[in-house]
Short mmCIF file of C-alpha atoms in Angstrom, two decimals:
data_model
loop_
_atom_site.label_atom_id
_atom_site.label_comp_id
_atom_site.label_asym_id
_atom_site.label_seq_id
_atom_site.Cartn_x
_atom_site.Cartn_y
_atom_site.Cartn_z
CA UNK A 1079 -22.42 21.75 3.03
CA UNK A 1080 -20.41 25.00 3.02
CA UNK A 1081 -16.67 24.50 3.22
CA UNK A 1082 -14.98 26.50 6.00
CA UNK A 1083 -12.48 28.01 3.54
CA UNK A 1084 -15.24 29.12 1.16
CA UNK A 1085 -17.06 30.66 4.09
CA UNK A 1086 -13.91 32.43 5.24
CA UNK A 1087 -13.18 33.82 1.78
CA UNK A 1088 -16.80 34.95 1.41
CA UNK A 1089 -16.65 36.76 4.75
CA UNK A 1090 -13.34 38.52 4.08
CA UNK A 1091 -14.96 41.42 2.21
CA UNK A 1092 -17.82 42.22 4.60
CA UNK A 1093 -16.62 40.78 7.87
CA UNK A 1094 -12.83 40.97 7.59
CA UNK A 1095 -12.11 40.06 11.22
CA UNK A 1096 -14.40 37.03 11.31
CA UNK A 1097 -13.22 35.97 7.85
CA UNK A 1098 -9.57 36.17 8.83
CA UNK A 1099 -10.28 34.42 12.12
CA UNK A 1100 -11.87 31.54 10.21
CA UNK A 1101 -8.82 31.33 7.95
CA UNK A 1102 -6.54 31.24 11.00
CA UNK A 1103 -8.72 28.50 12.49
CA UNK A 1104 -8.66 26.54 9.25
CA UNK A 1105 -4.87 26.81 9.12
CA UNK A 1106 -4.56 25.84 12.78
CA UNK A 1107 -6.70 22.78 12.13
CA UNK A 1108 -4.42 21.87 9.24
CA UNK A 1109 -1.47 21.91 11.61
CA UNK A 1110 -2.93 19.07 13.63
CA UNK A 1111 -2.25 15.72 12.08
CA UNK A 1112 -5.27 13.64 11.15
CA UNK A 1113 -6.01 10.62 13.37
CA UNK A 1114 -6.33 8.39 10.31
CA UNK A 1115 -4.28 10.01 7.55
CA UNK A 1116 -5.38 8.69 4.14
CA UNK A 1117 -1.80 8.54 2.86
CA UNK A 1118 -0.93 5.15 1.40
CA UNK A 1119 2.49 6.12 0.07
CA UNK A 1120 4.75 9.09 0.89
CA UNK A 1121 7.95 9.58 -1.06
CA UNK A 1122 10.86 12.03 -0.99
CA UNK A 1123 13.13 11.66 -4.03
CA UNK A 1124 16.47 13.16 -4.91
CA UNK A 1125 17.15 12.90 -8.63
CA UNK A 1126 20.80 12.10 -9.21
CA UNK A 1127 23.15 14.29 -11.19
CA UNK A 1128 25.45 11.38 -12.04
CA UNK A 1129 24.64 7.74 -12.58
CA UNK A 1130 25.75 5.51 -9.72
CA UNK A 1131 27.52 2.18 -10.22
CA UNK A 1132 25.56 -0.94 -9.36
CA UNK A 1133 28.48 -2.16 -7.21
CA UNK A 1134 28.21 1.01 -5.10
CA UNK A 1135 24.48 0.44 -4.70
CA UNK A 1136 25.15 -3.11 -3.52
CA UNK A 1137 27.70 -1.84 -0.99
CA UNK A 1138 25.09 0.64 0.27
CA UNK A 1139 22.50 -2.19 0.51
CA UNK A 1140 24.93 -4.35 2.52
CA UNK A 1141 25.46 -1.53 5.04
CA UNK A 1142 21.68 -1.13 5.48
CA UNK A 1143 21.06 -4.85 6.06
CA UNK A 1144 20.17 -4.49 9.77
CA UNK A 1145 17.35 -1.97 9.18
CA UNK A 1146 16.40 -3.12 5.68
CA UNK A 1147 16.83 -6.91 5.61
CA UNK A 1148 15.14 -7.43 2.24
CA UNK A 1149 17.21 -6.34 -0.71
CA UNK A 1150 16.07 -6.82 -4.30
CA UNK A 1151 18.01 -5.96 -7.40
CA UNK A 1152 15.97 -4.04 -9.95
CA UNK A 1153 16.43 -5.68 -13.32
CA UNK A 1154 15.74 -4.38 -16.78
CA UNK A 1155 14.84 -7.03 -19.35
CA UNK A 1156 14.99 -6.34 -23.06
CA UNK A 1157 14.13 -8.57 -25.98
CA UNK A 1158 15.02 -7.45 -29.47
CA UNK A 1159 13.52 -9.13 -32.51
CA UNK A 1160 14.67 -8.22 -36.01
CA UNK A 1161 13.77 -9.72 -39.36
CA UNK A 1162 16.12 -12.53 -40.45
CA UNK A 1163 18.14 -12.25 -37.25
CA UNK A 1164 18.18 -14.30 -34.10
CA UNK A 1165 16.23 -12.65 -31.26
CA UNK A 1166 18.48 -10.99 -28.75
CA UNK A 1167 17.78 -10.77 -25.07
CA UNK A 1168 19.54 -8.79 -22.41
CA UNK A 1169 19.14 -8.36 -18.70
CA UNK A 1170 20.84 -5.54 -16.84
CA UNK A 1171 20.93 -4.58 -13.18
CA UNK A 1172 19.39 -1.14 -12.85
CA UNK A 1173 19.17 -0.43 -9.13
CA UNK A 1174 18.15 -1.75 -5.73
CA UNK A 1175 15.05 -1.80 -3.56
CA UNK A 1176 15.48 -2.23 0.18
CA UNK A 1177 12.51 -3.04 2.43
CA UNK A 1178 12.29 -2.82 6.22
CA UNK A 1179 11.22 -5.87 8.24
CA UNK A 1180 7.82 -4.32 9.02
CA UNK A 1181 7.28 -3.50 5.31
CA UNK A 1182 6.58 0.11 6.19
CA UNK A 1183 9.73 1.73 4.76
CA UNK A 1184 11.43 1.31 1.41
CA UNK A 1185 14.59 2.78 -0.08
CA UNK A 1186 14.70 2.61 -3.85
CA UNK A 1187 17.72 3.68 -5.84
CA UNK A 1188 18.25 3.38 -9.56
CA UNK A 1189 20.61 5.12 -11.91
CA UNK A 1190 18.50 8.29 -11.90
CA UNK A 1191 17.05 8.73 -8.42
CA UNK A 1192 17.28 8.01 -4.71
CA UNK A 1193 13.90 7.67 -3.00
CA UNK A 1194 12.76 7.03 0.57
CA UNK A 1195 9.20 5.72 0.78
CA UNK A 1196 6.97 5.45 3.86
CA UNK A 1197 3.88 3.29 3.48
CA UNK A 1198 0.59 3.29 5.40
CA UNK A 1199 -0.02 3.63 8.25
CA UNK A 1200 1.69 6.98 7.62
CA UNK A 1201 2.96 8.60 10.79
CA UNK A 1202 4.47 11.98 10.28
CA UNK A 1203 6.23 14.24 7.76
CA UNK A 1204 9.10 14.92 10.15
CA UNK A 1205 9.83 11.17 10.42
CA UNK A 1206 9.92 10.84 6.63
CA UNK A 1207 12.03 13.99 6.30
CA UNK A 1208 14.58 12.97 8.96
CA UNK A 1209 14.69 9.41 7.61
CA UNK A 1210 15.44 10.70 4.11
CA UNK A 1211 18.19 12.98 5.42
CA UNK A 1212 19.79 10.11 7.35
CA UNK A 1213 19.60 7.62 4.47
CA UNK A 1214 20.89 10.18 1.95
CA UNK A 1215 23.88 10.94 4.19
CA UNK A 1216 24.69 7.21 4.33
CA UNK A 1217 24.20 6.92 0.58
CA UNK A 1218 26.57 9.83 -0.07
CA UNK A 1219 29.07 8.26 2.34
CA UNK A 1220 29.15 5.04 0.30
CA UNK A 1221 28.74 6.29 -3.26
CA UNK A 1222 30.22 9.79 -3.14
CA UNK A 1223 27.11 11.11 -4.91
CA UNK A 1224 26.24 14.48 -3.43
CA UNK A 1225 24.83 16.65 -6.16
CA UNK A 1226 21.12 16.05 -6.81
CA UNK A 1227 19.77 17.95 -9.79
CA UNK A 1228 16.12 17.83 -8.76
CA UNK A 1229 14.06 17.04 -5.70
CA UNK A 1230 10.49 15.89 -5.46
CA UNK A 1231 7.90 14.64 -3.05
CA UNK A 1232 5.00 12.42 -3.95
CA UNK A 1233 2.03 11.62 -1.75
CA UNK A 1234 -0.61 9.12 -2.76
CA UNK A 1235 -3.81 9.45 -0.74
CA UNK A 1236 -6.75 7.08 -0.84
CA UNK A 1237 -10.06 8.47 0.36
CA UNK A 1238 -12.40 5.65 1.39
CA UNK A 1239 -15.97 6.92 1.34
CA UNK A 1240 -18.70 4.77 2.89
CA UNK A 1241 -21.61 4.07 0.59
CA UNK A 1242 -24.64 1.86 0.94
CA UNK A 1243 -24.98 -1.12 -1.34
CA UNK A 1244 -26.48 0.16 -4.60
CA UNK A 1245 -26.16 3.78 -3.44
CA UNK A 1246 -24.55 6.61 -5.39
CA UNK A 1247 -21.93 9.19 -4.50
CA UNK A 1248 -22.02 12.92 -5.15
CA UNK A 1249 -18.34 13.74 -5.70
CA UNK A 1250 -18.95 17.45 -5.06
CA UNK A 1251 -19.78 16.64 -1.42
CA UNK A 1252 -16.25 15.35 -0.91
CA UNK A 1253 -14.04 17.05 -3.49
CA UNK A 1254 -13.54 20.59 -4.74
CA UNK A 1255 -12.16 19.11 -7.94
CA UNK A 1256 -13.53 16.47 -10.23
CA UNK A 1257 -14.95 15.46 -13.57
CA UNK A 1258 -18.21 16.70 -15.01
CA UNK A 1259 -20.43 15.24 -17.72
CA UNK A 1260 -22.68 17.12 -20.14
CA UNK A 1261 -26.08 17.72 -18.54
CA UNK A 1262 -27.83 16.10 -21.49
CA UNK A 1263 -26.35 12.71 -20.64
CA UNK A 1264 -28.95 11.38 -18.27
CA UNK A 1265 -29.05 7.71 -19.19
CA UNK A 1266 -25.44 7.09 -18.10
CA UNK A 1267 -23.75 7.11 -14.72
CA UNK A 1268 -20.05 7.64 -14.16
CA UNK A 1269 -18.43 4.36 -13.19
CA UNK A 1270 -14.77 5.33 -13.50
CA UNK A 1271 -12.71 8.46 -14.04
CA UNK A 1272 -9.08 9.53 -14.09
CA UNK A 1273 -8.00 13.17 -14.27
CA UNK A 1274 -4.44 14.49 -14.50
CA UNK A 1275 -3.22 18.08 -14.22
CA UNK A 1276 0.20 19.70 -14.54
CA UNK A 1277 0.24 22.85 -12.40
CA UNK A 1278 3.00 25.44 -12.34
CA UNK A 1279 3.42 27.80 -9.40
CA UNK A 1280 3.67 31.52 -10.15
CA UNK A 1281 7.39 31.69 -9.34
CA UNK A 1282 7.97 28.80 -11.79
CA UNK A 1283 10.14 27.16 -9.14
CA UNK A 1284 7.93 24.11 -8.64
CA UNK A 1285 5.65 21.97 -10.71
CA UNK A 1286 2.74 19.98 -9.28
CA UNK A 1287 1.42 16.88 -10.98
CA UNK A 1288 -2.05 16.22 -9.63
CA UNK A 1289 -4.04 13.10 -10.42
CA UNK A 1290 -7.43 12.11 -9.09
CA UNK A 1291 -9.05 8.82 -9.99
CA UNK A 1292 -11.58 6.30 -8.82
CA UNK A 1293 -9.93 3.07 -7.69
CA UNK A 1294 -11.70 0.20 -9.49
CA UNK A 1295 -12.11 -2.06 -6.44
CA UNK A 1296 -12.14 -0.44 -3.04
CA UNK A 1297 -10.17 -2.43 -0.48
CA UNK A 1298 -13.07 -1.89 1.94
CA UNK A 1299 -16.55 -3.40 1.87
CA UNK A 1300 -19.37 -0.93 1.05
CA UNK A 1301 -16.96 1.90 0.20
CA UNK A 1302 -15.94 3.87 -2.87
CA UNK A 1303 -12.24 4.76 -2.94
CA UNK A 1304 -10.80 7.81 -4.68
CA UNK A 1305 -7.05 8.31 -5.11
CA UNK A 1306 -5.47 11.76 -4.97
CA UNK A 1307 -1.87 11.58 -6.14
CA UNK A 1308 0.24 14.72 -5.70
CA UNK A 1309 3.78 14.92 -7.05
CA UNK A 1310 5.60 18.22 -6.42
CA UNK A 1311 9.07 18.74 -7.85
CA UNK A 1312 11.62 21.54 -8.09
CA UNK A 1313 12.35 23.25 -11.39
CA UNK A 1314 14.96 25.75 -10.22
CA UNK A 1315 18.68 24.99 -9.93
CA UNK A 1316 19.30 23.46 -6.51
CA UNK A 1317 21.73 24.96 -3.97
CA UNK A 1318 24.95 23.07 -3.30
CA UNK A 1319 24.84 23.59 0.47
CA UNK A 1320 23.08 20.75 2.31
CA UNK A 1321 21.15 23.02 4.71
CA UNK A 1322 19.68 25.05 1.88
CA UNK A 1323 18.84 21.91 -0.08
CA UNK A 1324 16.93 20.37 2.83
CA UNK A 1325 15.14 23.65 3.41
CA UNK A 1326 13.74 23.37 -0.11
CA UNK A 1327 12.76 19.74 0.49
CA UNK A 1328 10.96 20.83 3.66
CA UNK A 1329 9.08 23.53 1.77
CA UNK A 1330 7.61 20.86 -0.54
CA UNK A 1331 5.50 19.72 2.39
CA UNK A 1332 3.45 22.91 2.54
CA UNK A 1333 3.01 22.94 -1.21
CA UNK A 1334 1.58 19.43 -1.33
CA UNK A 1335 -0.51 20.00 1.83
CA UNK A 1336 -2.05 23.17 0.44
CA UNK A 1337 -2.96 21.44 -2.80
CA UNK A 1338 -4.44 18.43 -1.02
CA UNK A 1339 -6.46 20.55 1.40
CA UNK A 1340 -7.75 22.64 -1.50
CA UNK A 1341 -8.99 19.50 -3.26
CA UNK A 1342 -11.14 18.17 -0.40
CA UNK A 1343 -14.10 19.39 1.66
CA UNK A 1344 -14.85 19.31 5.38
CA UNK A 1345 -16.98 16.22 4.82
CA UNK A 1346 -13.87 14.43 3.59
CA UNK A 1347 -11.78 15.73 6.50
CA UNK A 1348 -14.31 14.17 8.89
CA UNK A 1349 -13.41 10.76 7.42
CA UNK A 1350 -9.83 11.14 8.68
CA UNK A 1351 -10.70 12.07 12.28
CA UNK B 191 9.77 -6.56 -18.67
CA UNK B 192 10.01 -4.62 -21.92
CA UNK B 193 9.99 -6.26 -25.30
CA UNK B 194 11.46 -4.10 -28.03
CA UNK B 195 10.41 -5.21 -31.50
CA UNK B 196 12.10 -3.20 -34.19
CA UNK B 197 10.43 -4.71 -37.26
CA UNK B 198 6.88 -5.73 -37.98
CA UNK B 199 7.90 -9.12 -39.37
CA UNK B 200 7.67 -12.23 -37.22
CA UNK B 201 10.79 -14.29 -37.30
CA UNK B 202 10.66 -18.07 -37.00
CA UNK B 203 12.91 -17.68 -33.96
CA UNK B 204 10.16 -15.78 -32.19
CA UNK B 205 8.39 -19.06 -31.52
CA UNK B 206 11.51 -20.39 -29.79
CA UNK B 207 11.72 -17.19 -27.73
CA UNK B 208 8.08 -17.55 -26.78
CA UNK B 209 8.72 -21.13 -25.70
CA UNK B 210 11.57 -19.98 -23.52
CA UNK B 211 9.51 -17.18 -22.00
CA UNK B 212 6.72 -19.61 -21.16
CA UNK B 213 9.35 -21.70 -19.37
CA UNK B 214 9.85 -18.74 -17.08
CA UNK B 215 6.60 -19.63 -15.39
CA UNK B 216 8.28 -21.45 -12.59
CA UNK B 217 7.79 -25.13 -12.16
CA UNK B 218 7.95 -26.18 -8.58
CA UNK B 219 6.76 -28.91 -6.27
CA UNK B 220 4.30 -27.62 -3.69
CA UNK B 221 4.74 -29.37 -0.38
CA UNK B 222 2.24 -29.78 2.42
CA UNK B 223 1.80 -26.42 4.13
CA UNK B 224 2.32 -24.38 0.99
CA UNK B 225 6.10 -24.49 1.13
CA UNK B 226 7.65 -24.79 -2.28
CA UNK B 227 10.49 -27.06 -3.22
CA UNK B 228 12.12 -24.66 -5.59
CA UNK B 229 13.01 -26.26 -8.86
CA UNK B 230 12.16 -23.06 -10.68
CA UNK B 231 13.95 -22.15 -13.87
CA UNK B 232 14.75 -18.90 -15.57
CA UNK B 233 16.03 -17.79 -18.93
CA UNK B 234 19.58 -16.51 -18.81
CA UNK B 235 19.57 -13.84 -21.47
CA UNK B 236 23.32 -13.83 -21.86
CA UNK B 237 23.65 -17.55 -22.57
CA UNK B 238 20.11 -18.14 -23.85
CA UNK B 239 19.90 -21.20 -21.62
CA UNK B 240 17.26 -22.24 -19.12
CA UNK B 241 18.87 -22.40 -15.69
CA UNK B 242 17.59 -23.27 -12.21
CA UNK B 243 16.81 -20.35 -9.94
CA UNK B 244 18.57 -20.15 -6.59
CA UNK B 245 16.96 -22.26 -3.88
CA UNK B 246 14.86 -20.24 -1.41
CA UNK B 247 15.31 -21.46 2.14
CA UNK B 248 12.35 -22.07 4.46
CA UNK B 249 13.17 -19.00 6.55
CA UNK B 250 13.18 -16.83 3.43
CA UNK B 251 9.79 -18.23 2.38
CA UNK B 252 8.43 -17.51 5.86
CA UNK B 253 9.89 -13.99 5.77
CA UNK B 254 8.39 -13.36 2.33
CA UNK B 255 4.98 -14.67 3.40
CA UNK B 256 4.96 -12.47 6.54
CA UNK B 257 6.15 -9.51 4.45
CA UNK B 258 3.34 -10.00 1.94
CA UNK B 259 0.71 -10.18 4.70
CA UNK B 260 2.05 -7.01 6.34
CA UNK B 261 2.04 -5.26 2.98
CA UNK B 262 -1.60 -6.27 2.52
CA UNK B 263 -2.43 -5.00 6.00
CA UNK B 264 -0.73 -1.66 5.34
CA UNK B 265 -3.26 -0.97 2.57
CA UNK B 266 -6.11 -0.67 5.07
CA UNK B 267 -4.06 -0.07 8.24
CA UNK B 268 -5.48 3.43 8.77
CA UNK B 269 -8.90 1.90 9.43
CA UNK B 270 -7.74 -0.53 12.13
CA UNK B 271 -7.26 0.39 15.79
CA UNK B 272 -3.54 0.52 16.62
CA UNK B 273 -3.83 -2.22 19.27
CA UNK B 274 -5.52 -4.56 16.79
CA UNK B 275 -2.95 -3.76 14.12
CA UNK B 276 -0.02 -4.45 16.44
CA UNK B 277 -1.54 -7.68 17.72
CA UNK B 278 -2.19 -8.99 14.22
CA UNK B 279 1.34 -8.08 13.16
CA UNK B 280 2.76 -9.92 16.19
CA UNK B 281 0.57 -12.95 15.51
CA UNK B 282 1.69 -13.03 11.87
CA UNK B 283 5.32 -12.94 13.01
CA UNK B 284 4.63 -15.76 15.46
CA UNK B 285 2.73 -17.93 12.96
CA UNK B 286 5.46 -17.51 10.38
CA UNK B 287 8.54 -17.75 12.57
CA UNK B 288 11.06 -20.51 12.15
CA UNK B 289 11.00 -20.97 15.91
CA UNK B 290 7.28 -21.86 15.95
CA UNK B 291 7.26 -23.67 12.61
CA UNK B 292 6.25 -27.32 12.81
CA UNK B 293 5.97 -30.09 10.28
CA UNK B 294 2.21 -29.60 9.84
CA UNK B 295 2.32 -25.77 9.83
CA UNK B 296 1.09 -23.88 6.77
CA UNK B 297 1.98 -20.67 5.04
CA UNK B 298 -0.89 -18.16 4.95
CA UNK B 299 -2.83 -17.38 1.77
CA UNK B 300 -2.61 -13.62 1.25
CA UNK B 301 -6.07 -13.60 -0.39
CA UNK B 302 -7.57 -15.30 2.66
CA UNK B 303 -5.79 -12.72 4.84
CA UNK B 304 -7.33 -9.89 2.79
CA UNK B 305 -10.83 -11.38 3.37
CA UNK B 306 -10.06 -11.43 7.11
CA UNK B 307 -8.91 -7.78 7.08
CA UNK B 308 -11.94 -6.64 5.09
CA UNK B 309 -14.19 -8.27 7.69
CA UNK B 310 -12.35 -6.58 10.57
CA UNK B 311 -12.88 -3.11 9.08
CA UNK B 312 -16.45 -3.76 7.92
CA UNK B 313 -17.58 -5.19 11.26
CA UNK B 314 -15.64 -2.57 13.27
CA UNK B 315 -14.25 -5.42 15.37
CA UNK B 316 -12.21 -4.23 18.33
CA UNK B 317 -11.69 -7.46 20.25
CA UNK B 318 -8.54 -9.31 19.40
CA UNK B 319 -9.02 -12.70 17.74
CA UNK B 320 -6.73 -15.66 18.18
CA UNK B 321 -5.28 -16.53 14.79
CA UNK B 322 -4.42 -19.86 13.24
CA UNK B 323 -3.96 -21.33 9.78
CA UNK B 324 -5.94 -24.16 8.16
CA UNK B 325 -4.22 -26.91 6.16
CA UNK B 326 -5.49 -25.07 3.06
CA UNK B 327 -3.61 -21.92 4.18
CA UNK B 328 -6.80 -20.09 5.19
CA UNK B 329 -6.84 -17.68 8.14
CA UNK B 330 -8.72 -19.14 11.13
CA UNK B 331 -9.86 -16.57 13.68
CA UNK B 332 -11.47 -17.30 17.03
CA UNK B 333 -13.20 -14.96 19.43
CA UNK B 334 -14.44 -15.92 22.91
CA UNK B 335 -16.84 -14.05 25.14
CA UNK B 336 -17.99 -15.86 28.26
CA UNK B 337 -19.32 -19.25 27.18
CA UNK B 338 -19.75 -18.20 23.57
CA UNK B 339 -17.15 -19.03 20.96
CA UNK B 340 -17.03 -17.71 17.41
CA UNK B 341 -14.80 -19.49 14.92
CA UNK B 342 -14.37 -18.14 11.40
CA UNK B 343 -12.54 -19.64 8.45
CA UNK B 344 -11.65 -16.80 6.06
CA UNK B 345 -11.19 -17.99 2.51
CA UNK B 346 -9.89 -16.26 -0.62
CA UNK B 347 -12.25 -14.22 -2.78
CA UNK B 348 -14.50 -12.84 -0.05
CA UNK B 349 -15.79 -16.19 1.18
CA UNK B 350 -16.07 -17.19 4.83
CA UNK B 351 -17.42 -19.98 7.02
CA UNK B 352 -18.46 -19.23 10.60
CA UNK B 353 -19.41 -21.41 13.54
CA UNK B 354 -20.98 -20.22 16.79
CA UNK B 355 -20.68 -22.51 19.80
CA UNK B 356 -22.64 -21.57 22.92
CA UNK B 357 -24.54 -23.21 25.79
CA UNK B 358 -27.87 -24.61 24.72
CA UNK B 359 -30.95 -22.62 25.79
CA UNK B 360 -33.32 -25.58 25.59
CA UNK B 361 -35.40 -26.08 28.72
CA UNK B 362 -34.20 -29.65 29.22
CA UNK B 363 -30.56 -28.87 28.40
CA UNK B 364 -27.82 -30.05 30.72
CA UNK B 365 -25.00 -27.77 31.78
CA UNK B 366 -22.60 -29.36 29.30
CA UNK B 367 -24.98 -29.15 26.32
CA UNK B 368 -23.89 -26.82 23.55
CA UNK B 369 -25.63 -25.40 20.53
CA UNK B 370 -23.69 -25.09 17.29
CA UNK B 371 -24.78 -22.73 14.51
CA UNK B 372 -23.03 -22.69 11.13
CA UNK B 373 -22.94 -20.21 8.28
CA UNK B 374 -21.17 -19.90 4.94
CA UNK B 375 -21.24 -17.02 2.45
CA UNK B 376 -19.81 -13.71 1.35
CA UNK B 377 -17.83 -12.01 4.09
CA UNK B 378 -19.87 -8.81 3.60
CA UNK B 379 -22.87 -10.69 5.09
CA UNK B 380 -21.02 -12.19 8.04
CA UNK B 381 -21.77 -9.26 10.34
CA UNK B 382 -25.52 -9.66 9.66
CA UNK B 383 -25.25 -13.35 10.58
CA UNK B 384 -23.56 -12.45 13.86
CA UNK B 385 -26.16 -9.75 14.62
CA UNK B 386 -29.02 -12.11 13.79
CA UNK B 387 -27.61 -14.63 16.25
CA UNK B 388 -26.87 -11.97 18.88
CA UNK B 389 -23.15 -12.70 19.13
CA UNK B 390 -21.72 -9.37 17.99
CA UNK B 391 -20.51 -8.97 21.58
CA UNK B 392 -17.79 -11.51 20.72
CA UNK B 393 -16.07 -9.05 18.40
CA UNK B 394 -17.21 -5.60 19.60
#
């Protein structure tokens, strides 16, 4: 199957109007949210410039109790064993994890980052974005922390591809990226794979960490599930003004969308409609 | 948990540490209905003593069980119709609410719940089942269509038992005569059983 983007790019030289029209159509289609988005976890993180006291985190958790009734303290356990000495153990509180009643939203804060997480069924970027802004404002109000040194967004997608019992899957039908084996290996079939890429944009302002892997056991019967995990984070020094900061956070959306859309084919998109 | 070992030598005290760590596997009395009487213990690293964990109240256990089921549902939520998703969520809240909790009620096995969810997606069920819980914490789902009833016991690890109850089609059958058909097997085959017995209309 020919991907609409490939077709558009191929047409650009000879049929510039039709080619550009196809690109506009492809972009317009991207603007419409999928009926069944494959996102299992969507995260916006602000990496903290200063470490925050555990007592401040607990005060923040107490203020969020109505919306996030479940509060867990993140603990770090260490055991130290040395020759001719008694083993030493230590446990330290290292953050909090707050979960909404419906289990669809999580706020996780440790000494290095503040993260708002939306779980499947994923609704909308704007909801995640506004939620993060609101929770960050409350967090700053309690802790005084207001100077993130880095921002990032991470989206974990799971593509569930139907497959007949005993059937095989041609990854190239669904993905524009993937592993390849030497052609001489004919007696073996690929059962698992895990690829990771670090990608730098040309302005060197953002880095993308892209991972694609087969999930060992699909949660669905007669399906193969492939995870596409995209983590985009800022490398440049962040502005101090809130408006400018959130503008950069917002721009991460397009970066991760473009990368995701470039990794899949129209056949995959059909699975989300 | 991280274990930092700075030397390659094994100290005699390591055995004691290992013993204490194995104590961390909570001991508890499981009551009827899956509720736990929490006599769990944990290692206090500062004092090195084994101490009881805080007691978890019934409402917290119910909240945690409902939370775990919702978390499991979120994994495949994109494949379920919104109405079905909302109904299941409401039924989970009802089954695991303190208000509706009775002496013989049971918590719900999350593995049994996963089997139930996998069937829903695989069979493309759109009709809403009534949900209950067996004494063994398995999800019990019932669908009705006209005079036909379909009852399914969803067990952990992909297993299910189904019963179809419908009016008998024997020539000499009386109006109150019913025919009962049973099945047990892997949940991936349940849809074939329903199709073979022409009762897919109960779920579709």
